[in-house]
XYZ file of C-alpha atoms in Angstrom:
444
model
C -1.475 -14.511 26.794
C -4.627 -14.902 24.669
C -5.326 -13.247 21.308
C -7.042 -10.183 22.777
C -4.136 -9.660 25.185
C -1.670 -10.070 22.318
C -3.456 -7.402 20.277
C -3.593 -5.061 23.273
C 0.142 -5.472 23.810
C 1.010 -4.865 20.143
C -1.222 -1.780 19.915
C -0.365 -0.362 23.325
C 1.245 2.858 22.083
C -0.950 3.855 19.157
C -0.134 7.203 17.569
C 3.539 7.206 18.461
C 5.987 7.548 15.553
C 9.613 6.667 16.211
C 12.015 7.073 13.284
C 15.173 5.888 14.997
C 16.433 2.299 14.942
C 17.828 2.114 18.481
C 14.793 0.555 20.157
C 14.026 -1.987 17.461
C 17.679 -3.036 17.347
C 17.663 -3.568 21.105
C 14.537 -5.718 20.829
C 15.946 -7.752 17.945
C 19.103 -8.317 19.978
C 16.933 -9.872 22.708
C 15.470 -12.212 20.077
C 18.829 -13.227 18.491
C 18.354 -11.076 15.370
C 15.845 -13.033 13.246
C 16.082 -10.341 10.546
C 19.634 -11.409 9.740
C 18.418 -14.794 8.465
C 16.069 -13.311 5.857
C 16.577 -12.608 2.170
C 14.608 -9.404 1.606
C 13.344 -7.216 -1.197
C 12.822 -3.787 0.361
C 10.417 -1.209 -1.098
C 10.255 2.516 -0.279
C 8.393 5.371 -1.959
C 5.381 7.640 -1.638
C 2.889 5.854 -3.910
C 2.886 2.419 -5.515
C 4.732 0.429 -2.832
C 1.865 -1.961 -2.204
C 1.165 -2.743 -5.848
C 4.844 -3.406 -6.529
C 4.997 -5.603 -3.418
C 2.034 -7.614 -4.691
C 3.530 -8.107 -8.146
C 6.844 -9.264 -6.672
C 5.558 -11.488 -3.861
C 2.834 -13.121 -5.964
C 5.327 -13.929 -8.710
C 7.827 -15.434 -6.268
C 5.085 -17.560 -4.704
C 3.862 -18.645 -8.143
C 7.419 -19.716 -8.987
C 7.523 -21.960 -5.930
C 9.404 -19.788 -3.437
C 8.033 -19.584 0.092
C 7.497 -15.837 0.311
C 6.639 -13.602 3.243
C 5.151 -10.201 2.756
C 4.793 -7.401 5.279
C 2.428 -4.529 4.551
C 0.969 -1.527 6.358
C -1.671 -0.164 6.576
C -4.196 -2.937 5.950
C -7.762 -2.735 4.676
C -9.813 -5.614 5.999
C -8.065 -7.275 8.934
C -5.129 -6.650 11.262
C -3.536 -9.969 10.281
C -3.153 -8.854 6.654
C 0.131 -7.301 7.770
C 1.805 -10.701 8.053
C 1.357 -13.068 5.103
C 3.150 -16.092 3.715
C 2.291 -17.051 0.150
C -0.789 -14.839 0.369
C -2.134 -16.440 3.566
C -2.572 -14.276 6.654
C -1.041 -15.292 9.967
C -3.400 -17.254 12.229
C -4.571 -15.894 15.577
C -2.703 -18.718 17.299
C 0.671 -17.992 15.660
C 0.214 -14.271 16.169
C -0.449 -14.830 19.870
C 2.574 -17.131 20.254
C 4.905 -14.596 18.630
C 3.469 -11.636 20.544
C 4.109 -13.535 23.784
C 7.746 -14.096 22.810
C 8.153 -10.416 21.991
C 6.444 -9.357 25.243
C 8.988 -11.281 27.287
C 11.822 -9.698 25.298
C 10.346 -6.230 25.890
C 10.239 -6.920 29.625
C 13.957 -7.724 29.552
C 14.607 -4.513 27.574
C 12.658 -2.348 29.969
C 14.578 -3.777 32.921
C 17.674 -2.400 31.184
C 16.026 1.020 30.910
C 15.161 0.831 27.206
C 11.589 1.992 26.380
C 9.134 -0.343 24.673
C 9.135 0.157 20.889
C 6.162 1.696 19.042
C 3.380 -0.496 17.588
C 4.895 -0.396 14.099
C 8.284 -1.435 15.468
C 6.682 -4.297 17.411
C 4.828 -5.431 14.285
C 8.017 -5.273 12.253
C 9.816 -7.454 14.782
C 6.904 -9.895 14.744
C 7.110 -10.166 10.970
C 10.850 -10.917 11.123
C 10.325 -13.553 13.799
C 7.413 -15.137 11.919
C 9.159 -15.291 8.558
C 12.360 -16.648 10.116
C 10.586 -19.365 12.095
C 8.544 -20.370 9.038
C 11.718 -20.552 6.903
C 10.653 -18.121 4.184
C 12.970 -18.107 1.180
C 12.165 -14.496 0.288
C 10.558 -11.642 2.187
C 9.087 -8.571 0.475
C 8.996 -5.623 2.882
C 7.139 -2.355 2.476
C 8.531 0.647 4.363
C 5.996 2.122 6.728
C 6.639 5.757 5.877
C 10.246 6.745 5.319
C 13.337 4.771 4.463
C 16.566 5.470 6.297
C 14.979 5.669 9.759
C 12.054 3.337 9.069
C 11.776 0.312 11.369
C 12.011 -2.053 8.401
C 15.441 -0.628 7.555
C 17.065 -2.530 10.405
C 17.629 -5.423 7.967
C 21.060 -6.110 6.462
C 21.503 -5.335 2.761
C 18.437 -6.547 0.843
C 18.831 -8.395 -2.438
C 17.062 -5.411 -4.015
C 16.149 -1.925 -2.817
C 13.146 -0.789 -4.841
C 12.024 2.836 -5.067
C 8.415 3.389 -6.053
C 7.182 6.829 -7.106
C 8.492 9.520 -4.734
C 6.650 12.801 -4.159
C 6.023 15.308 -1.381
C 4.361 13.755 1.663
C 5.027 13.443 5.431
C 7.199 16.554 5.289
C 7.195 16.893 9.076
C 9.224 13.696 9.252
C 10.990 13.151 5.925
C 12.102 16.544 4.614
C 10.715 19.686 3.019
C 11.923 19.164 -0.541
C 11.839 16.330 -3.050
C 15.627 16.001 -2.784
C 15.457 15.634 0.994
C 12.591 13.151 0.896
C 14.287 11.120 -1.833
C 17.499 11.043 0.190
C 15.598 9.752 3.216
C 13.690 7.108 1.253
C 16.789 5.949 -0.624
C 18.340 5.183 2.753
C 17.234 1.565 2.196
C 20.091 1.268 -0.335
C 23.019 -0.606 1.213
C 26.287 -2.080 -0.106
C 25.672 -5.479 -1.643
C 22.180 -4.874 -3.033
C 20.901 -3.538 -6.340
C 18.683 -0.462 -6.555
C 15.742 -0.413 -8.979
C 13.592 2.670 -9.480
C 10.731 3.600 -11.720
C 10.409 6.961 -13.432
C 11.128 9.809 -10.996
C 11.450 13.598 -11.141
C 15.018 14.716 -11.776
C 15.295 16.131 -8.239
C 14.562 12.660 -6.911
C 17.022 10.992 -9.271
C 19.807 13.349 -8.145
C 19.467 12.066 -4.583
C 19.074 8.438 -5.657
C 22.171 8.558 -7.880
C 24.180 10.161 -5.098
C 23.061 7.503 -2.614
C 23.904 4.652 -5.010
C 27.361 6.098 -5.756
C 28.012 6.534 -2.035
C 26.999 2.926 -1.309
C 28.683 1.526 -4.452
C 25.377 0.016 -5.573
C 24.279 -0.467 -9.209
C 21.286 1.682 -10.141
C 18.770 0.304 -12.625
C 16.008 2.591 -13.838
C 12.846 1.177 -15.361
C 11.377 3.203 -18.229
C 7.571 2.885 -18.093
C 7.154 5.500 -20.826
C 8.674 3.004 -23.273
C 5.867 0.510 -22.642
C 3.147 0.166 -25.276
C -0.359 -0.313 -23.887
C -1.941 -3.264 -25.702
C -5.211 -3.310 -23.752
C -6.665 -1.404 -20.820
C -9.995 -2.119 -19.101
C -11.323 -2.221 -15.543
C -10.575 -5.963 -15.609
C -6.854 -5.466 -16.297
C -4.164 -4.225 -18.642
C -1.475 -5.601 -20.911
C 1.744 -3.888 -21.993
C 4.571 -4.590 -24.418
C 7.909 -3.606 -22.890
C 11.324 -4.332 -24.360
C 9.994 -7.294 -26.302
C 8.052 -8.834 -23.403
C 4.323 -8.916 -22.731
C 3.295 -7.915 -19.203
C -0.281 -8.534 -18.093
C -1.833 -7.307 -14.819
C -5.317 -7.578 -13.347
C -5.178 -4.122 -11.743
C -6.769 -1.122 -13.493
C -5.626 2.478 -13.119
C -3.177 4.680 -14.993
C -0.494 4.280 -12.314
C -0.239 0.510 -12.785
C 1.854 0.736 -15.925
C 4.637 2.350 -13.905
C 4.266 -0.045 -10.981
C 4.163 -3.126 -13.202
C 7.184 -2.115 -15.283
C 9.150 -1.372 -12.105
C 8.294 -4.784 -10.604
C 9.059 -6.572 -13.886
C 12.461 -4.856 -13.988
C 13.242 -6.006 -10.426
C 12.404 -9.615 -11.333
C 14.469 -9.496 -14.517
C 17.476 -8.046 -12.691
C 17.275 -10.681 -9.946
C 16.945 -13.359 -12.614
C 20.221 -12.131 -14.134
C 21.779 -12.513 -10.695
C 20.734 -16.111 -10.160
C 17.047 -16.120 -9.209
C 15.505 -19.260 -10.723
C 12.563 -17.755 -12.548
C 11.244 -18.229 -16.074
C 9.692 -15.535 -18.244
C 6.454 -17.540 -18.207
C 6.426 -17.555 -14.399
C 6.965 -13.792 -14.364
C 4.116 -13.245 -16.825
C 1.678 -15.508 -14.962
C 2.705 -14.333 -11.484
C 2.220 -10.660 -12.292
C -1.123 -11.399 -13.933
C -2.289 -13.168 -10.757
C -1.274 -10.311 -8.444
C -4.096 -8.487 -6.700
C -4.057 -5.317 -4.612
C -7.282 -3.950 -3.180
C -8.010 -0.296 -2.565
C -6.209 1.161 -5.562
C -8.866 2.073 -8.118
C -10.752 -1.078 -7.115
C -14.259 -1.717 -8.424
C -16.342 -3.222 -5.599
C -19.768 -2.982 -7.281
C -21.479 -2.219 -10.576
C -24.710 -0.552 -11.722
C -23.664 1.970 -10.595
C -19.929 1.425 -10.494
C -18.529 1.856 -7.007
C -14.777 2.571 -7.073
C -12.570 2.827 -3.977
C -9.109 4.353 -4.053
C -6.700 5.170 -1.246
C -5.388 8.364 -2.894
C -4.338 10.584 0.013
C -1.682 12.907 -1.440
C -1.503 15.145 -4.518
C 0.536 12.744 -6.647
C -1.953 9.925 -6.043
C -4.881 12.318 -6.564
C -3.493 13.322 -9.944
C -3.226 9.657 -10.999
C -6.755 9.061 -9.725
C -8.080 11.936 -11.836
C -6.271 10.484 -14.871
C -7.853 7.074 -14.253
C -11.358 8.537 -13.904
C -10.918 10.336 -17.212
C -9.526 7.177 -18.818
C -12.277 4.786 -17.744
C -15.300 6.989 -17.067
C -15.104 10.003 -19.388
C -18.519 11.611 -19.791
C -20.123 9.802 -16.866
C -21.596 11.401 -13.745
C -19.175 10.994 -10.838
C -20.410 11.120 -7.219
C -17.498 11.478 -4.787
C -17.306 10.286 -1.173
C -14.265 11.947 0.404
C -12.576 11.529 3.779
C -9.015 12.827 4.323
C -6.608 13.221 7.210
C -6.075 16.853 8.219
C -2.265 16.563 8.009
C -2.470 15.963 4.239
C -2.346 18.559 1.462
C -6.142 18.605 1.405
C -6.585 21.701 -0.754
C -4.447 20.360 -3.596
C -6.076 16.925 -3.452
C -9.512 18.544 -3.763
C -8.381 20.883 -6.520
C -7.211 17.893 -8.577
C -10.249 15.681 -8.063
C -13.570 17.400 -7.364
C -14.176 20.024 -10.098
C -15.493 17.481 -12.606
C -17.757 15.612 -10.180
C -21.553 15.742 -10.151
C -21.847 15.903 -6.335
C -19.534 15.644 -3.315
C -20.224 13.848 -0.009
C -17.733 14.512 2.794
C -17.125 12.220 5.766
C -14.853 12.156 8.781
C -12.605 9.103 8.600
C -13.801 7.069 11.591
C -11.613 6.062 14.508
C -8.593 8.249 13.814
C -7.606 11.492 15.583
C -5.913 12.705 12.400
C -9.222 12.757 10.505
C -10.466 16.089 9.185
C -14.036 16.875 10.340
C -16.570 16.433 7.553
C -17.776 20.031 7.974
C -14.289 21.472 7.513
C -13.650 19.231 4.526
C -16.938 20.359 2.995
C -15.966 24.018 3.377
C -12.694 23.358 1.550
C -14.395 21.321 -1.179
C -16.974 24.068 -1.701
C -14.193 26.298 -3.063
C -14.008 23.967 -6.084
C -17.544 22.589 -6.316
C -21.038 24.077 -5.761
C -22.770 20.882 -4.600
C -21.215 19.501 -1.399
C -23.047 17.583 1.340
C -21.789 16.815 4.859
C -22.476 13.223 5.924
C -22.771 11.941 9.477
C -21.024 8.643 8.732
C -19.712 6.409 5.975
C -23.047 4.572 5.970
C -24.851 7.889 5.509
C -22.535 8.821 2.630
C -23.043 5.461 0.898
C -26.826 5.759 1.227
C -26.864 9.299 -0.143
C -24.549 8.416 -3.036
C -26.715 5.461 -4.068
C -29.856 7.601 -3.852
C -28.247 10.199 -6.126
C -26.599 7.905 -8.695
C -28.294 6.132 -11.590
C -27.258 2.676 -12.821
C -24.868 4.065 -15.437
C -23.163 6.532 -13.054
C -20.029 6.162 -10.900
C -19.586 6.461 -7.128
C -15.948 7.183 -6.267
C -14.616 7.050 -2.702
C -11.095 8.257 -1.963
C -8.849 10.164 0.433
C -7.827 7.461 2.905
C -7.060 3.761 2.971
C -8.655 3.634 6.421
C -12.180 3.881 4.974
C -11.965 1.071 2.458
C -12.638 -1.949 4.642
C -15.799 -0.442 6.126
C -16.950 0.895 2.752
C -16.559 -2.517 1.134
C -18.614 -4.136 3.886
C -21.326 -1.460 3.635
C -21.608 -1.982 -0.115
C -21.594 -5.778 0.279
C -24.443 -5.564 2.788
C -26.380 -3.284 0.476
C -25.929 -5.689 -2.417
C -27.185 -8.590 -0.312
C -30.289 -6.653 0.725
C -31.042 -5.745 -2.895
C -30.188 -9.140 -4.401
C -33.784 -10.380 -4.578
C -34.765 -7.445 -6.759
C -32.257 -8.491 -9.438
C -30.903 -4.977 -9.793
C -27.622 -5.582 -8.008
C -26.899 -9.250 -8.784
C -23.757 -8.499 -10.750
C -22.669 -5.841 -8.266
C -23.114 -8.235 -5.353
C -20.761 -10.758 -6.911
C -18.205 -8.026 -7.550
C -18.408 -6.698 -4.007
C -17.689 -10.125 -2.530
C -14.462 -10.620 -4.481
């Protein structure tokens, strides 16, 4: 099996969602249960999972622990899903592991058990990789749910972490906040601790019930208690319960994510994790997470954000007001049609100068740009349909002056291509001197 064959095998059933654990358990049985050898921190939630994962995994790596991290979706490369100490898996290791899993799948299918979905196969690959590389900690991000998510096949994690929970994926997770919170809190198991950030009371009712049922201590971070000491596009610093917490990520939502991650680290430290306060401070400051209110260019500012549900859209609107009040905002928007598109638009577009709609490329769930434009026109008089992301970027740059802001949001799937388009544009314009600073930013 070569790399291309390995990728084809892993992606063979794109689009299928399987929220049971029967198939992945059968596959792990064929591979002697690598997941049982891992010490995991498990994160579920609607928004904020990735940022919290970055704060935790970067801090553990900084403190000297060999740390695996498993994330989905990714922005720039497929191999981002599987990282150890911030380094992506190589093509060679990926191919070796995919070959092992392929043989195990063949044995399963001979027993009449269907091949798992791509996400299940990737989850098994991450377990196998982290076990074989002897990771001391693994930080896992749930793909979508919690209780029936493929990542939840692990034994009790050292910590079950609940990021912000709101309404999303109702076809799979439940129709109410209580139901969704119950599903997501299914990662809580006897023997772990549960740490959550601030949540609506409906969510907390389900979380408390789950923790009582599993006899698990519940620790709630209190981000509202944190004092903001500084806040710029280059980072933020907070004072929380006598400790300074510094992060390099901008955006109003990062106070909650950072305080939640800090609380997890402090609670694990109480329970024996060898970690100093200085290591926590420095590790969290080093953490990076692209695609969440990320500035990829300047003059004009070009901000990308993966906001794809109403809760994230509301935080995005807060951040725009916080950092760019009074500036002209030009929005590039592409959203999946199974999202609450109307509410996302209602929260984000009224204050913009102009809207450019695109169809997220390469995904059958993408809403056509024309339909998105019709919906956006309800809230804004100046909406343009764009033929592609490249077309939208060109139009936005033609419309915006140096002091303005171009804001792209609605899907994480766009961000890799957008970043490359902006990088190419900066390189073309570098000789003129206009985009020198922006070019450096886009390359980071």
